[in-house]
Amino acid sequence: MSQKVVVFSQIDREILMKLEQRYQVVQINPKNGDVNQQILEASRDADGMIGAGRVLNERNLKHAEKLKVISSVSVGYDNYDVGYLNQKNIWLAHTPHVLTETTADLAFALLMSAARKVPSLDAWTKHGQWSRTAGPDQFGVDIYGKTLGIIGLGHIGAAIARRGFHGFNMNVLYHSRREKIETAEQFKAEFCTLNELLSRSDFVVVAVDLNAESRALIGAKELQLMQPHAVLVNIARGSVVDEQALIQALKNRSIFAAGLDVYEKEPLQQSELFQLDNAVTLPHVGSATAQTRKRMVELAYKNLVDALEGRQPQYCVKSA
Ligand code: NAP
């Protein structure tokens, strides 16, 4: 009998067809009731799981006695209880590299939109408010030649730094738990403490993975260190930044603007952020281009098949 695979989020049609040709497939569908209950039942005799955007832990996997692999269509894996999966010898695979450049593009789109007030000026124009030359209320802040502070100089952080250094002649600062000498050399990036980076940067971009140390890394105290003309961009995970403290900083204009792709609770359907003209709010679309999403799901499919055929997936968060 073929192995059973649980698809726990919407997935590319072609990949779904390939899965159905190879395996017995069960799809989790929010329209069919409580998602965690469905996962609990479907994972009971599953060999593999593939998808993104669901919290998977002991509570909804406790009956998954046969499970060999969870293949996440994402690079971030903070939704999964890695400790529990380790203990159960379940491989956790993810999709790094293939989304790096696309996510860095979006970080820059947010940086530029927030700095130059692109969304609010677009609305201003469309609402017929352009009756005179744009004045100080419409003015943004300069980007070219300014200081870019990257928190987390990993794959995406480095791709953002490259854009800033080569494209915008920016002076690059970075903060990580460990110094990244080789990467930093490429952009003449200076290693800083977090506080130094916050106080010296014109643009602060958060690009860390969410872990115990990066959770709530940027709170009210850290935001106060930023300059009044500075812009904060977060493409990492919402929980790295204290959202309420950020809203306060934006309301008080103690920073100029923020460009956000991620939030403490997603999907974000109601928020004070929506009332702020200095907050650019995107719906977690860092990797959301057709080409990149395709590359991600193809890699996740390969990771899944490898594991189900007994090979360790190429990109494994843990080794079984
Ligand atoms: P990565 O290569 O693992 O980079 C993460 C970097 O963060 C590492 O260099 C790490 O270095 C640093 N870091 C971790 N904890 C830190 C801390 N407490 N303080 C300072 N630096 C810290 O991962 P990546 O591929 O660049 O992706 C980064 C994250 O972006 C993902 O985990 C994901 O959550 C997010 N992401 C979001 C989207 C989106 O759609 N918005 C898309 C892709 C990825 P050290 O360990 O040396 O500190």
Coordinates of C-alpha atoms and ligand atoms in Angstrom, one line a residue:
M1 CA 0.0 0.0 0.0
S2 CA 1.3 3.5 -0.8
Q3 CA 2.5 5.8 1.9
K4 CA 0.2 8.5 3.2
V5 CA 0.9 12.2 3.0
V6 CA -1.0 15.0 4.7
V7 CA -1.0 18.3 2.9
F8 CA -1.6 20.8 5.6
S9 CA -2.0 24.1 3.6
Q10 CA -2.9 25.1 0.1
I11 CA -0.4 23.8 -2.3
D12 CA 0.6 24.2 -6.0
R13 CA -1.7 22.2 -8.2
E14 CA 1.0 20.5 -10.2
I15 CA 2.8 19.4 -7.0
L16 CA -0.5 18.2 -5.6
M17 CA -1.1 16.0 -8.7
K18 CA 2.5 14.6 -8.4
L19 CA 1.8 13.8 -4.8
E20 CA -1.5 12.1 -5.7
Q21 CA 0.2 9.9 -8.3
R22 CA 2.7 8.7 -5.7
Y23 CA 0.9 8.7 -2.4
Q24 CA -2.4 8.5 -0.7
V25 CA -3.0 12.2 0.0
V26 CA -5.2 13.8 2.6
Q27 CA -5.7 17.5 2.5
I28 CA -6.4 19.6 5.6
N29 CA -9.1 22.2 4.7
P30 CA -10.3 24.9 7.1
K31 CA -13.7 24.6 5.5
N32 CA -14.0 21.2 7.0
G33 CA -13.9 22.4 10.7
D34 CA -11.2 22.7 13.3
V35 CA -7.8 22.5 11.6
N36 CA -5.9 21.1 14.6
Q37 CA -8.5 18.3 15.1
Q38 CA -8.1 17.4 11.4
I39 CA -4.3 17.3 11.7
L40 CA -4.6 15.2 14.8
E41 CA -6.7 12.6 13.0
A42 CA -5.0 12.8 9.6
S43 CA -1.5 12.5 11.0
R44 CA -2.4 9.3 13.0
D45 CA -1.2 7.0 10.2
A46 CA 0.7 9.5 8.0
D47 CA 4.2 8.9 6.7
G48 CA 4.8 12.5 5.6
M49 CA 3.4 16.0 5.8
I50 CA 3.9 19.0 3.6
G51 CA 2.7 22.6 3.7
A52 CA 3.3 25.9 5.5
G53 CA 1.8 28.3 8.0
R54 CA 0.5 25.9 10.6
V55 CA 1.7 25.3 14.1
L56 CA 2.7 21.7 14.5
N57 CA 3.6 20.4 17.9
E58 CA 2.9 17.6 20.4
R59 CA -0.7 18.6 20.8
N60 CA -1.7 18.0 17.2
L61 CA 0.9 15.3 16.3
K62 CA 0.6 13.1 19.4
H63 CA -0.9 10.2 17.5
A64 CA 1.6 10.5 14.6
E65 CA 3.4 7.3 15.3
K66 CA 4.5 6.5 11.7
L67 CA 5.5 10.1 10.7
K68 CA 9.0 10.3 9.1
V69 CA 9.0 13.8 7.8
I70 CA 7.4 17.2 7.9
S71 CA 8.4 19.2 4.8
S72 CA 7.8 22.9 5.3
V73 CA 7.3 25.1 2.3
S74 CA 9.2 27.9 4.1
V75 CA 12.7 28.8 5.3
G76 CA 11.5 29.9 8.8
Y77 CA 10.5 26.9 11.0
D78 CA 9.4 28.7 14.2
N79 CA 5.9 27.1 13.7
Y80 CA 7.3 23.7 14.5
D81 CA 8.3 22.2 17.8
V82 CA 11.8 21.2 16.8
G83 CA 12.5 19.6 20.2
Y84 CA 9.5 17.4 20.0
L85 CA 10.2 16.4 16.4
N86 CA 13.8 15.6 17.4
Q87 CA 12.7 13.4 20.2
K88 CA 10.3 11.5 17.9
N89 CA 13.0 11.2 15.1
I90 CA 10.8 13.1 12.7
W91 CA 12.8 14.9 10.0
L92 CA 11.9 18.6 9.6
A93 CA 12.8 19.9 6.2
H94 CA 12.6 23.5 4.9
T95 CA 13.4 25.5 1.8
P96 CA 16.3 28.0 2.3
H97 CA 18.2 29.8 -0.5
V98 CA 15.4 29.6 -3.2
L99 CA 13.6 32.6 -1.6
T100 CA 16.5 34.7 -0.5
E101 CA 16.7 37.2 -3.4
T102 CA 12.9 37.6 -3.7
T103 CA 12.5 38.3 0.0
A104 CA 15.4 40.8 -0.1
D105 CA 13.7 42.5 -3.0
L106 CA 10.6 42.9 -0.9
A107 CA 12.6 44.2 2.1
F108 CA 13.9 46.9 -0.2
A109 CA 10.4 47.6 -1.6
L110 CA 9.2 48.2 2.0
L111 CA 12.2 50.3 2.8
M112 CA 11.7 52.6 -0.2
S113 CA 7.9 52.7 0.2
A114 CA 8.2 53.7 3.8
A115 CA 11.0 56.2 3.2
R116 CA 9.2 57.9 0.3
K117 CA 5.6 57.5 1.5
V118 CA 4.7 55.6 -1.7
P119 CA 1.4 54.0 -0.5
S120 CA 0.0 57.2 1.1
L121 CA 1.1 59.4 -1.8
D122 CA -0.5 56.9 -4.2
A123 CA -3.8 57.2 -2.2
W124 CA -3.4 61.0 -2.1
T125 CA -3.1 61.2 -5.8
K126 CA -5.9 58.9 -6.5
H127 CA -8.2 60.7 -4.1
G128 CA -7.8 63.9 -6.1
Q129 CA -5.7 65.7 -3.4
W130 CA -3.0 66.7 -5.9
S131 CA -4.2 70.3 -6.4
R132 CA -0.9 71.9 -5.7
T133 CA 2.8 71.0 -5.7
A134 CA 3.6 68.4 -3.1
G135 CA 4.8 70.1 0.1
P136 CA 6.5 69.1 3.4
D137 CA 3.7 66.8 4.4
Q138 CA 4.4 64.7 1.4
F139 CA 8.2 64.7 1.7
G140 CA 10.1 61.5 2.5
V141 CA 13.6 60.9 3.6
D142 CA 16.8 60.2 1.5
I143 CA 18.0 56.6 0.9
Y144 CA 21.0 56.9 -1.3
G145 CA 24.3 57.1 0.7
K146 CA 22.6 56.6 4.1
T147 CA 23.3 54.1 6.8
L148 CA 21.6 50.7 6.6
G149 CA 21.6 48.5 9.8
I150 CA 20.9 44.8 9.3
I151 CA 19.8 42.8 12.3
G152 CA 20.7 39.2 11.3
L153 CA 23.2 39.0 8.5
G154 CA 22.1 35.6 7.3
H155 CA 21.2 34.7 3.8
I156 CA 18.4 37.3 3.4
G157 CA 20.2 39.9 5.5
A158 CA 23.3 39.6 3.3
A159 CA 21.1 39.9 0.1
I160 CA 19.6 43.1 1.5
A161 CA 23.0 44.5 2.5
R162 CA 24.2 43.8 -1.1
R163 CA 21.4 45.8 -2.5
G164 CA 22.1 48.7 -0.2
F165 CA 25.9 48.7 -0.7
H166 CA 26.0 48.3 -4.5
G167 CA 22.7 49.8 -5.5
F168 CA 22.4 52.7 -3.1
N169 CA 26.0 53.4 -1.9
M170 CA 24.9 52.7 1.6
N171 CA 27.1 52.4 4.6
V172 CA 26.2 49.0 6.1
L173 CA 26.1 48.0 9.8
Y174 CA 25.1 44.7 11.1
H175 CA 24.3 42.8 14.3
S176 CA 24.2 39.1 14.8
R177 CA 25.0 36.8 17.7
R178 CA 28.3 35.8 15.9
E179 CA 30.4 38.0 13.7
K180 CA 30.2 37.2 10.0
I181 CA 33.6 38.3 8.8
E182 CA 33.6 36.9 5.2
T183 CA 30.1 38.0 4.4
A184 CA 30.6 41.4 6.0
E185 CA 33.7 42.0 3.9
Q186 CA 31.7 42.0 0.7
F187 CA 29.8 45.1 1.8
K188 CA 32.4 46.6 4.1
A189 CA 29.8 46.0 6.8
E190 CA 30.6 46.9 10.4
F191 CA 29.7 44.6 13.2
C192 CA 27.9 46.5 16.0
T193 CA 26.1 45.9 19.2
L194 CA 22.3 46.1 18.8
N195 CA 22.1 49.4 20.6
E196 CA 24.8 50.9 18.5
L197 CA 23.2 49.7 15.3
L198 CA 19.8 51.2 16.3
S199 CA 21.2 54.6 17.2
R200 CA 23.5 55.0 14.1
S201 CA 21.2 53.6 11.4
D202 CA 18.9 55.6 9.1
F203 CA 17.3 52.3 8.1
V204 CA 17.0 49.3 10.3
V205 CA 16.1 46.0 8.7
V206 CA 15.1 43.0 10.8
A207 CA 16.2 39.7 9.1
V208 CA 16.8 37.3 12.0
D209 CA 15.1 33.9 12.4
L210 CA 12.7 33.8 15.3
N211 CA 14.3 32.0 18.2
A212 CA 14.3 32.3 22.0
E213 CA 16.9 35.1 21.8
S214 CA 15.4 37.0 19.0
R215 CA 11.8 37.0 20.3
A216 CA 10.9 40.6 21.4
L217 CA 14.4 41.7 20.5
I218 CA 13.0 45.2 19.5
G219 CA 10.9 46.7 22.3
A220 CA 10.1 50.2 23.5
K221 CA 13.6 50.7 24.8
E222 CA 15.3 49.7 21.6
L223 CA 12.9 51.8 19.5
Q224 CA 13.7 54.8 21.6
L225 CA 17.4 54.5 20.5
M226 CA 16.4 55.0 16.8
Q227 CA 16.7 58.4 15.2
P228 CA 13.5 60.4 14.5
H229 CA 14.1 60.2 10.7
A230 CA 14.8 56.5 10.8
V231 CA 12.8 53.7 9.2
L232 CA 12.3 50.2 10.6
V233 CA 11.6 47.3 8.2
N234 CA 10.6 43.9 9.4
I235 CA 10.5 41.0 7.0
A236 CA 11.5 38.3 9.6
R237 CA 8.8 37.4 12.0
G238 CA 6.3 39.7 13.8
S239 CA 7.3 38.4 17.3
V240 CA 10.8 39.8 16.9
V241 CA 9.3 43.3 17.4
D242 CA 7.0 44.4 20.2
E243 CA 4.1 45.5 17.9
Q244 CA 2.4 47.7 20.5
A245 CA 5.7 49.5 21.3
L246 CA 6.1 50.1 17.5
I247 CA 2.6 51.5 17.1
Q248 CA 3.4 53.9 20.0
A249 CA 6.7 55.0 18.4
L250 CA 5.0 55.5 15.0
K251 CA 2.1 57.5 16.7
N252 CA 4.6 59.7 18.6
R253 CA 6.7 60.1 15.4
S254 CA 9.8 59.1 17.5
I255 CA 10.7 57.2 14.3
F256 CA 9.8 58.3 10.8
A257 CA 8.1 55.2 9.5
A258 CA 7.9 51.4 9.4
G259 CA 7.6 48.9 6.6
L260 CA 6.1 45.6 7.8
D261 CA 5.5 42.2 6.2
V262 CA 5.0 40.2 9.3
Y263 CA 3.0 40.6 12.6
E264 CA 2.7 39.1 16.0
K265 CA -0.6 37.5 15.0
E266 CA -1.3 36.6 11.4
P267 CA -3.4 37.1 9.4
L268 CA -3.7 40.6 10.7
Q269 CA -7.3 41.7 10.2
Q270 CA -7.6 44.6 12.6
S271 CA -4.8 46.8 13.9
E272 CA -4.1 50.4 14.9
L273 CA -1.3 50.1 12.3
F274 CA -4.0 50.5 9.6
Q275 CA -4.8 54.0 10.9
L276 CA -1.1 55.1 10.6
D277 CA 0.0 56.8 7.5
N278 CA 3.7 56.1 8.5
A279 CA 3.2 52.3 8.5
V280 CA 3.4 50.3 5.3
T281 CA 1.6 47.0 5.9
L282 CA 2.0 44.0 3.6
P283 CA 0.3 40.6 4.2
H284 CA 3.4 38.4 4.7
V285 CA 4.4 38.3 1.0
G286 CA 8.2 38.2 1.2
S287 CA 8.6 35.2 -1.0
A288 CA 5.3 35.7 -2.9
T289 CA 6.2 35.7 -6.5
A290 CA 5.0 32.9 -8.8
Q291 CA 8.5 31.8 -9.7
T292 CA 9.8 31.7 -6.1
R293 CA 6.8 30.0 -4.7
K294 CA 7.2 27.4 -7.4
R295 CA 10.8 26.9 -6.5
M296 CA 9.9 26.6 -2.8
V297 CA 7.2 24.0 -3.3
E298 CA 9.4 22.0 -5.7
L299 CA 12.2 21.9 -3.2
A300 CA 9.7 20.9 -0.4
Y301 CA 8.4 18.1 -2.6
K302 CA 11.9 16.9 -3.2
N303 CA 12.7 17.0 0.5
L304 CA 9.5 15.0 1.2
V305 CA 10.2 12.3 -1.4
D306 CA 13.8 12.0 -0.3
A307 CA 12.7 11.4 3.3
L308 CA 9.9 8.9 2.3
E309 CA 12.5 7.0 0.3
G310 CA 14.8 6.8 3.3
R311 CA 17.3 9.5 2.3
Q312 CA 18.0 12.5 4.6
P313 CA 16.4 15.6 2.9
Q314 CA 18.9 18.1 1.6
Y315 CA 17.7 20.9 3.8
C316 CA 16.9 19.4 7.2
V317 CA 16.5 21.5 10.3
K318 CA 17.5 18.5 12.3
S319 CA 19.0 15.1 11.5
A320 CA 17.1 12.1 12.7
Ligands
NAP1 P1 19.4 32.6 8.1 O1 20.3 32.5 6.9 O2 19.4 31.5 9.1 O3 19.7 34.0 8.8 C1 19.2 34.3 10.1 C2 20.3 35.2 10.7 O4 19.8 35.7 12.0 C3 21.6 34.4 11.1 O5 22.7 35.0 10.4 C4 21.7 34.5 12.6 O6 23.0 34.6 12.9 C5 20.9 35.7 12.9 N1 20.3 35.7 14.3 C6 19.6 34.7 14.8 N2 19.2 35.1 16.1 C7 19.7 36.4 16.3 C8 19.7 37.3 17.3 N3 19.1 37.0 18.5 N4 20.3 38.5 17.2 C9 20.9 38.8 16.1 N5 21.0 38.0 15.0 C10 20.4 36.8 15.1 O7 17.9 32.7 7.6 P2 17.4 33.5 6.3 O8 17.2 32.6 5.2 O9 18.2 34.8 6.1 O10 15.9 33.9 6.8 C11 15.8 34.7 8.0 C12 14.3 34.7 8.4 O11 13.5 35.5 7.6 C13 13.6 33.3 8.4 O12 13.9 32.5 9.5 C14 12.2 33.7 8.3 O13 11.6 33.7 9.6 C15 12.2 35.0 7.7 N6 11.6 35.0 6.3 C16 10.5 35.8 6.1 C17 9.9 35.8 4.8 C18 8.7 36.6 4.5 O14 7.9 36.2 3.7 N7 8.6 37.8 5.1 C19 10.5 35.0 3.8 C20 11.7 34.3 4.1 C21 12.2 34.3 5.4 P3 23.6 34.2 14.4 O15 23.0 32.8 14.6 O16 25.1 34.1 14.2 O17 23.1 35.2 15.3

